[in-house]
CSV table of C-alpha atoms in Angstrom, one decimal:
chain,number,residue,atom,x,y,z
G,1,MET,CA,66.0,-39.5,-38.0
G,2,LYS,CA,68.3,-38.4,-35.1
G,3,ILE,CA,68.2,-34.8,-33.9
G,4,TRP,CA,70.6,-33.4,-31.4
G,5,VAL,CA,69.2,-30.9,-28.9
G,6,ASN,CA,71.6,-28.6,-27.0
G,7,GLU,CA,70.2,-26.9,-23.9
G,8,GLN,CA,71.6,-24.5,-21.2
G,9,ILE,CA,69.6,-25.2,-18.1
G,10,ASP,CA,69.4,-23.2,-14.8
G,11,PRO,CA,69.3,-24.8,-11.3
G,12,SER,CA,65.5,-24.7,-11.3
G,13,GLY,CA,65.4,-26.8,-14.6
G,14,MET,CA,64.4,-23.8,-16.8
G,15,ILE,CA,65.9,-23.9,-20.3
G,16,HIS,CA,67.5,-20.6,-21.2
G,17,ALA,CA,69.0,-21.5,-24.5
G,18,CYS,CA,68.2,-24.3,-26.9
G,19,ILE,CA,69.4,-25.2,-30.4
G,20,ALA,CA,68.4,-28.3,-32.3
G,21,CYS,CA,70.0,-29.7,-35.4
G,22,ALA,CA,70.3,-32.8,-37.5
G,23,ASN,CA,74.1,-32.6,-38.0
G,24,GLU,CA,76.1,-34.3,-35.2
G,25,GLU,CA,79.3,-32.3,-35.8
G,26,GLN,CA,77.4,-29.0,-35.6
G,27,ALA,CA,75.6,-30.2,-32.5
G,28,ASN,CA,78.9,-31.2,-30.8
G,29,GLU,CA,80.4,-27.8,-31.6
G,30,CYS,CA,77.3,-26.1,-30.2
G,31,HIS,CA,77.5,-28.1,-27.0
G,32,ALA,CA,81.2,-27.2,-26.6
G,33,SER,CA,80.3,-23.6,-27.0
G,34,TYR,CA,77.5,-23.8,-24.4
G,35,GLU,CA,79.9,-25.4,-22.0
G,36,ARG,CA,82.5,-22.7,-22.6
G,37,ASN,CA,80.0,-19.9,-22.2
G,38,LEU,CA,78.9,-21.0,-18.7
G,39,THR,CA,80.7,-18.9,-16.1
G,40,ASP,CA,82.3,-20.5,-13.0
G,41,ALA,CA,79.6,-18.8,-10.9
G,42,GLN,CA,76.8,-20.3,-13.1
G,43,LYS,CA,78.4,-23.8,-12.8
G,44,ALA,CA,78.8,-23.4,-9.0
G,45,ALA,CA,75.1,-22.4,-8.8
G,46,GLY,CA,74.1,-25.6,-10.7
G,47,TRP,CA,73.7,-24.4,-14.3
G,48,ILE,CA,74.4,-27.2,-16.9
G,49,ALA,CA,74.9,-27.6,-20.6
G,50,ARG,CA,73.2,-30.7,-21.9
G,51,ILE,CA,73.1,-32.5,-25.2
G,52,ARG,CA,70.6,-35.2,-26.0
G,53,THR,CA,69.0,-36.8,-29.0
G,54,VAL,CA,65.4,-37.2,-30.1
G,55,GLU,CA,63.9,-39.0,-33.0
G,56,SER,CA,61.7,-36.3,-34.5
G,57,TRP,CA,61.3,-32.5,-34.7
G,58,ASP,CA,58.0,-32.9,-32.8
G,59,GLU,CA,60.1,-33.8,-29.7
G,60,VAL,CA,62.2,-30.7,-29.8
G,61,PRO,CA,61.3,-28.0,-27.3
G,62,VAL,CA,59.1,-25.2,-28.9
G,63,ASN,CA,61.6,-22.5,-27.9
G,64,ALA,CA,64.5,-24.1,-29.8
G,65,LEU,CA,66.3,-22.6,-32.7
G,66,LYS,CA,66.0,-25.4,-35.2
G,67,LEU,CA,68.8,-25.8,-37.7
G,68,ASP,CA,68.3,-28.3,-40.5
């Protein structure tokens, strides 16, 4: 099973927002939203929006909102 994990990460590597889902289209929409919601100041400071895949729900960060 492929699960998409979207994260907003600050310059120190701390995850501030995380949503995981099993639907690729939903995951891509979430990633686009995360990208849009980062301000220019955040981007300049090193904040990133990242999308990645994992193979099981056990690999999803514990603080994630999990959408099935």
